[in-house]
């Protein structure tokens, strides 16, 4: 397979259409594969989509942590449904609210 440049996904569901990534596009190198999640519930928070692959979920002492992997050429973009979220803090990145996400 050759490199895939300027990739943008449109996922048509019964109740909505997901377009991602919201900013820019993705490049998938010829030797890279990934499973990108959409409409995935993460312990009560709805992940509308991510441009990173979910690796695992770890729960310890009542705290839950999800780990994602960014394959080469993919910049991670996480889109969460804003319902029930009051505040988000990130160490390295930006948080942007767009409509109900």
Short mmCIF file of N, CA and C in Angstrom, two decimals:
data_model
loop_
_atom_site.label_atom_id
_atom_site.label_comp_id
_atom_site.label_asym_id
_atom_site.label_seq_id
_atom_site.Cartn_x
_atom_site.Cartn_y
_atom_site.Cartn_z
N UNK A 1 0.83 -1.18 0.00
CA UNK A 1 0.00 0.00 0.00
C UNK A 1 0.89 1.25 0.00
N UNK A 2 0.50 2.25 -0.72
CA UNK A 2 1.26 3.50 -0.73
C UNK A 2 0.77 4.42 0.39
N UNK A 3 1.53 5.50 0.66
CA UNK A 3 1.13 6.48 1.66
C UNK A 3 -0.22 7.08 1.25
N UNK A 4 -1.08 7.30 2.23
CA UNK A 4 -2.37 7.94 2.01
C UNK A 4 -2.28 9.35 2.58
N UNK A 5 -2.43 10.35 1.74
CA UNK A 5 -2.27 11.74 2.13
C UNK A 5 -3.62 12.44 2.22
N UNK A 6 -3.70 13.41 3.13
CA UNK A 6 -4.89 14.26 3.26
C UNK A 6 -6.17 13.45 3.49
N UNK A 7 -6.11 12.53 4.44
CA UNK A 7 -7.27 11.68 4.75
C UNK A 7 -8.20 12.42 5.70
N UNK A 8 -9.49 12.33 5.43
CA UNK A 8 -10.53 12.90 6.28
C UNK A 8 -11.68 11.89 6.29
N UNK A 9 -12.22 11.59 7.46
CA UNK A 9 -13.27 10.59 7.57
C UNK A 9 -14.64 11.24 7.69
N UNK A 10 -15.62 10.64 7.05
CA UNK A 10 -17.02 11.00 7.20
C UNK A 10 -17.75 9.70 7.54
N UNK A 11 -18.26 9.64 8.78
CA UNK A 11 -18.96 8.45 9.24
C UNK A 11 -20.44 8.79 9.36
N UNK A 12 -21.25 8.17 8.53
CA UNK A 12 -22.69 8.44 8.52
C UNK A 12 -23.39 7.43 9.43
N UNK A 13 -23.95 7.94 10.52
CA UNK A 13 -24.69 7.13 11.49
C UNK A 13 -26.18 7.45 11.38
N UNK A 14 -27.02 6.68 12.06
CA UNK A 14 -28.47 6.94 11.99
C UNK A 14 -28.82 8.35 12.47
N UNK A 15 -28.23 8.80 13.58
CA UNK A 15 -28.63 10.07 14.19
C UNK A 15 -27.69 11.24 13.91
N UNK A 16 -26.55 10.98 13.28
CA UNK A 16 -25.58 12.06 13.06
C UNK A 16 -24.55 11.67 12.01
N UNK A 17 -23.80 12.66 11.60
CA UNK A 17 -22.67 12.43 10.71
C UNK A 17 -21.43 12.97 11.42
N UNK A 18 -20.41 12.13 11.59
CA UNK A 18 -19.15 12.53 12.21
C UNK A 18 -18.13 12.83 11.11
N UNK A 19 -17.55 14.01 11.17
CA UNK A 19 -16.48 14.40 10.24
C UNK A 19 -15.22 14.60 11.06
N UNK A 20 -14.18 13.85 10.75
CA UNK A 20 -12.94 14.05 11.50
C UNK A 20 -11.73 13.68 10.67
N UNK A 21 -10.59 14.33 11.01
CA UNK A 21 -10.39 15.27 12.11
C UNK A 21 -11.07 16.61 11.80
N UNK A 22 -11.34 17.37 12.85
CA UNK A 22 -11.98 18.67 12.69
C UNK A 22 -11.03 19.67 12.06
N UNK A 23 -9.75 19.57 12.45
CA UNK A 23 -8.72 20.46 11.90
C UNK A 23 -7.82 19.67 10.95
N UNK A 24 -7.65 20.15 9.77
CA UNK A 24 -6.69 19.54 8.85
C UNK A 24 -7.09 18.16 8.37
N UNK A 25 -6.07 17.34 8.17
CA UNK A 25 -6.28 15.99 7.66
C UNK A 25 -5.20 15.08 8.23
N UNK A 26 -5.27 13.81 7.89
CA UNK A 26 -4.30 12.82 8.37
C UNK A 26 -3.46 12.30 7.22
N UNK A 27 -2.27 11.84 7.57
CA UNK A 27 -1.43 11.12 6.63
C UNK A 27 -1.18 9.74 7.21
N UNK A 28 -1.50 8.72 6.44
CA UNK A 28 -1.28 7.34 6.89
C UNK A 28 -0.16 6.77 6.03
N UNK A 29 0.98 6.51 6.66
CA UNK A 29 2.13 5.96 5.94
C UNK A 29 1.85 4.53 5.49
N UNK A 30 2.56 4.10 4.49
CA UNK A 30 2.31 2.79 3.87
C UNK A 30 2.42 1.61 4.83
N UNK A 31 3.23 1.73 5.87
CA UNK A 31 3.40 0.59 6.78
C UNK A 31 2.69 0.81 8.11
N UNK A 32 1.71 1.70 8.15
CA UNK A 32 0.99 2.02 9.39
C UNK A 32 -0.46 1.58 9.27
N UNK A 33 -0.98 1.02 10.36
CA UNK A 33 -2.41 0.72 10.44
C UNK A 33 -2.89 1.12 11.82
N UNK A 34 -4.16 1.45 11.92
CA UNK A 34 -4.72 1.88 13.19
C UNK A 34 -6.22 1.64 13.20
N UNK A 35 -6.76 1.47 14.38
CA UNK A 35 -8.20 1.38 14.60
C UNK A 35 -8.58 2.63 15.37
N UNK A 36 -9.34 3.52 14.73
CA UNK A 36 -9.72 4.78 15.34
C UNK A 36 -11.14 4.67 15.90
N UNK A 37 -11.30 4.94 17.19
CA UNK A 37 -12.62 4.77 17.82
C UNK A 37 -13.57 5.93 17.52
N UNK A 38 -14.87 5.63 17.52
CA UNK A 38 -15.90 6.66 17.45
C UNK A 38 -17.12 6.17 18.23
N UNK A 39 -17.83 7.14 18.85
CA UNK A 39 -18.99 6.86 19.71
C UNK A 39 -18.69 5.77 20.73
N UNK A 40 -17.61 5.93 21.43
CA UNK A 40 -17.15 4.98 22.44
C UNK A 40 -17.37 5.58 23.83
N UNK A 41 -18.07 4.86 24.70
CA UNK A 41 -18.29 5.33 26.05
C UNK A 41 -17.09 4.99 26.92
N UNK A 42 -16.53 6.04 27.54
CA UNK A 42 -15.38 5.87 28.43
C UNK A 42 -15.84 6.16 29.85
N UNK A 43 -16.39 5.17 30.50
CA UNK A 43 -16.87 5.31 31.88
C UNK A 43 -17.75 6.54 32.07
N UNK A 44 -18.77 6.67 31.23
CA UNK A 44 -19.73 7.75 31.37
C UNK A 44 -19.46 8.97 30.52
N UNK A 45 -18.31 9.05 29.87
CA UNK A 45 -17.99 10.15 28.97
C UNK A 45 -17.99 9.60 27.55
N UNK A 46 -18.71 10.27 26.66
CA UNK A 46 -18.82 9.78 25.29
C UNK A 46 -17.72 10.37 24.43
N UNK A 47 -16.83 9.51 23.95
CA UNK A 47 -15.79 9.90 23.00
C UNK A 47 -16.43 9.83 21.62
N UNK A 48 -16.67 11.01 21.01
CA UNK A 48 -17.30 11.04 19.70
C UNK A 48 -16.37 10.45 18.64
N UNK A 49 -15.08 10.82 18.74
CA UNK A 49 -14.07 10.21 17.87
C UNK A 49 -12.70 10.55 18.41
N UNK A 50 -11.71 9.80 17.97
CA UNK A 50 -10.31 10.09 18.28
C UNK A 50 -9.47 9.71 17.07
N UNK A 51 -8.43 10.49 16.83
CA UNK A 51 -7.48 10.16 15.77
C UNK A 51 -6.23 9.56 16.41
N UNK A 52 -6.47 8.74 17.42
CA UNK A 52 -5.44 7.96 18.10
C UNK A 52 -6.10 6.62 18.44
N UNK A 53 -5.31 5.59 18.55
CA UNK A 53 -5.84 4.25 18.78
C UNK A 53 -5.88 3.94 20.27
N UNK A 54 -7.03 3.47 20.76
CA UNK A 54 -7.15 3.04 22.14
C UNK A 54 -6.31 1.78 22.35
N UNK A 55 -5.46 1.81 23.39
CA UNK A 55 -4.60 0.67 23.67
C UNK A 55 -5.15 -0.15 24.84
N UNK A 56 -5.45 0.54 25.95
CA UNK A 56 -5.94 -0.19 27.11
C UNK A 56 -6.63 0.74 28.08
N UNK A 57 -7.31 0.15 29.05
CA UNK A 57 -7.98 0.84 30.15
C UNK A 57 -7.50 0.19 31.43
N UNK A 58 -7.07 1.01 32.38
CA UNK A 58 -6.59 0.50 33.67
C UNK A 58 -7.39 1.16 34.77
N UNK A 59 -7.86 0.36 35.71
CA UNK A 59 -8.57 0.88 36.88
C UNK A 59 -7.81 0.49 38.13
N UNK A 60 -7.57 1.48 39.00
CA UNK A 60 -6.85 1.23 40.25
C UNK A 60 -7.38 2.18 41.31
N UNK A 61 -7.78 1.64 42.42
CA UNK A 61 -8.28 2.42 43.56
C UNK A 61 -9.39 3.38 43.14
N UNK A 62 -10.27 2.94 42.27
CA UNK A 62 -11.40 3.75 41.83
C UNK A 62 -11.08 4.77 40.76
N UNK A 63 -9.84 4.86 40.34
CA UNK A 63 -9.46 5.79 39.27
C UNK A 63 -9.27 5.01 37.97
N UNK A 64 -9.82 5.54 36.89
CA UNK A 64 -9.75 4.88 35.60
C UNK A 64 -8.88 5.72 34.66
N UNK A 65 -7.95 5.06 33.97
CA UNK A 65 -7.07 5.73 33.02
C UNK A 65 -7.14 4.99 31.68
N UNK A 66 -7.33 5.75 30.60
CA UNK A 66 -7.32 5.19 29.26
C UNK A 66 -6.02 5.60 28.58
N UNK A 67 -5.42 4.67 27.86
CA UNK A 67 -4.17 4.93 27.14
C UNK A 67 -4.43 4.82 25.65
N UNK A 68 -3.94 5.83 24.92
CA UNK A 68 -4.08 5.88 23.47
C UNK A 68 -2.70 5.96 22.85
N UNK A 69 -2.60 5.51 21.61
CA UNK A 69 -1.35 5.50 20.86
C UNK A 69 -1.55 6.28 19.57
N UNK A 70 -0.57 7.13 19.24
CA UNK A 70 -0.62 7.88 17.99
C UNK A 70 0.32 7.22 16.98
N UNK A 71 -0.22 6.49 16.02
CA UNK A 71 0.64 5.94 14.98
C UNK A 71 1.32 7.06 14.20
N UNK A 72 2.42 6.74 13.58
CA UNK A 72 3.19 7.71 12.79
C UNK A 72 2.30 8.41 11.77
N UNK A 73 2.39 9.74 11.74
CA UNK A 73 1.62 10.53 10.79
C UNK A 73 0.27 11.01 11.30
N UNK A 74 -0.17 10.47 12.43
CA UNK A 74 -1.47 10.88 12.98
C UNK A 74 -1.26 11.81 14.17
N UNK A 75 -1.86 12.97 14.11
CA UNK A 75 -1.88 13.87 15.26
C UNK A 75 -3.15 13.56 16.04
N UNK A 76 -3.01 13.41 17.34
CA UNK A 76 -4.16 13.03 18.16
C UNK A 76 -5.15 14.18 18.30
N UNK A 77 -6.39 13.89 17.99
CA UNK A 77 -7.49 14.81 18.20
C UNK A 77 -8.59 13.98 18.87
N UNK A 78 -9.04 14.43 20.03
CA UNK A 78 -10.07 13.74 20.79
C UNK A 78 -11.30 14.63 20.85
N UNK A 79 -12.43 14.12 20.43
CA UNK A 79 -13.68 14.87 20.45
C UNK A 79 -14.61 14.21 21.45
N UNK A 80 -14.97 14.95 22.50
CA UNK A 80 -15.83 14.42 23.56
C UNK A 80 -17.18 15.12 23.53
N UNK A 81 -18.24 14.37 23.81
CA UNK A 81 -19.54 14.99 24.00
C UNK A 81 -19.45 15.80 25.30
N UNK A 82 -19.86 17.06 25.27
CA UNK A 82 -19.67 17.96 26.42
C UNK A 82 -20.64 17.68 27.57
N UNK A 83 -21.66 16.88 27.34
CA UNK A 83 -22.65 16.61 28.39
C UNK A 83 -21.97 16.00 29.62
N UNK A 84 -22.15 16.65 30.76
CA UNK A 84 -21.60 16.14 32.01
C UNK A 84 -20.16 16.54 32.28
N UNK A 85 -19.53 17.26 31.36
CA UNK A 85 -18.14 17.68 31.55
C UNK A 85 -18.14 19.16 31.95
N UNK A 86 -17.57 19.44 33.11
CA UNK A 86 -17.51 20.82 33.59
C UNK A 86 -16.19 21.49 33.26
N UNK A 87 -15.12 20.72 33.24
CA UNK A 87 -13.79 21.31 33.08
C UNK A 87 -12.83 20.25 32.55
N UNK A 88 -11.95 20.64 31.65
CA UNK A 88 -10.92 19.75 31.12
C UNK A 88 -9.58 20.44 31.24
N UNK A 89 -8.57 19.69 31.69
CA UNK A 89 -7.21 20.20 31.80
C UNK A 89 -6.31 19.27 31.00
N UNK A 90 -5.44 19.84 30.17
CA UNK A 90 -4.48 19.04 29.41
C UNK A 90 -3.08 19.55 29.70
N UNK A 91 -2.09 18.64 29.68
CA UNK A 91 -0.70 19.01 29.91
C UNK A 91 -0.03 19.51 28.64
N UNK A 92 -0.36 18.91 27.51
CA UNK A 92 0.31 19.25 26.27
C UNK A 92 -0.71 19.22 25.14
N UNK A 93 -1.32 20.36 24.87
CA UNK A 93 -2.33 20.41 23.83
C UNK A 93 -3.27 21.56 24.07
N UNK A 94 -4.36 21.58 23.33
CA UNK A 94 -5.35 22.65 23.42
C UNK A 94 -6.71 22.05 23.68
N UNK A 95 -7.55 22.80 24.37
CA UNK A 95 -8.95 22.43 24.57
C UNK A 95 -9.80 23.49 23.88
N UNK A 96 -10.71 23.03 23.07
CA UNK A 96 -11.59 23.94 22.33
C UNK A 96 -13.01 23.40 22.41
N UNK A 97 -13.95 24.24 22.79
CA UNK A 97 -15.35 23.82 22.80
C UNK A 97 -16.01 24.30 21.52
N UNK A 98 -16.64 23.37 20.81
CA UNK A 98 -17.37 23.66 19.60
C UNK A 98 -18.75 23.05 19.74
N UNK A 99 -19.76 23.90 19.81
CA UNK A 99 -21.16 23.47 19.99
C UNK A 99 -21.27 22.60 21.24
N UNK A 100 -21.76 21.39 21.10
CA UNK A 100 -21.95 20.51 22.26
C UNK A 100 -20.82 19.51 22.42
N UNK A 101 -19.64 19.87 21.88
CA UNK A 101 -18.48 18.98 21.97
C UNK A 101 -17.28 19.73 22.49
#
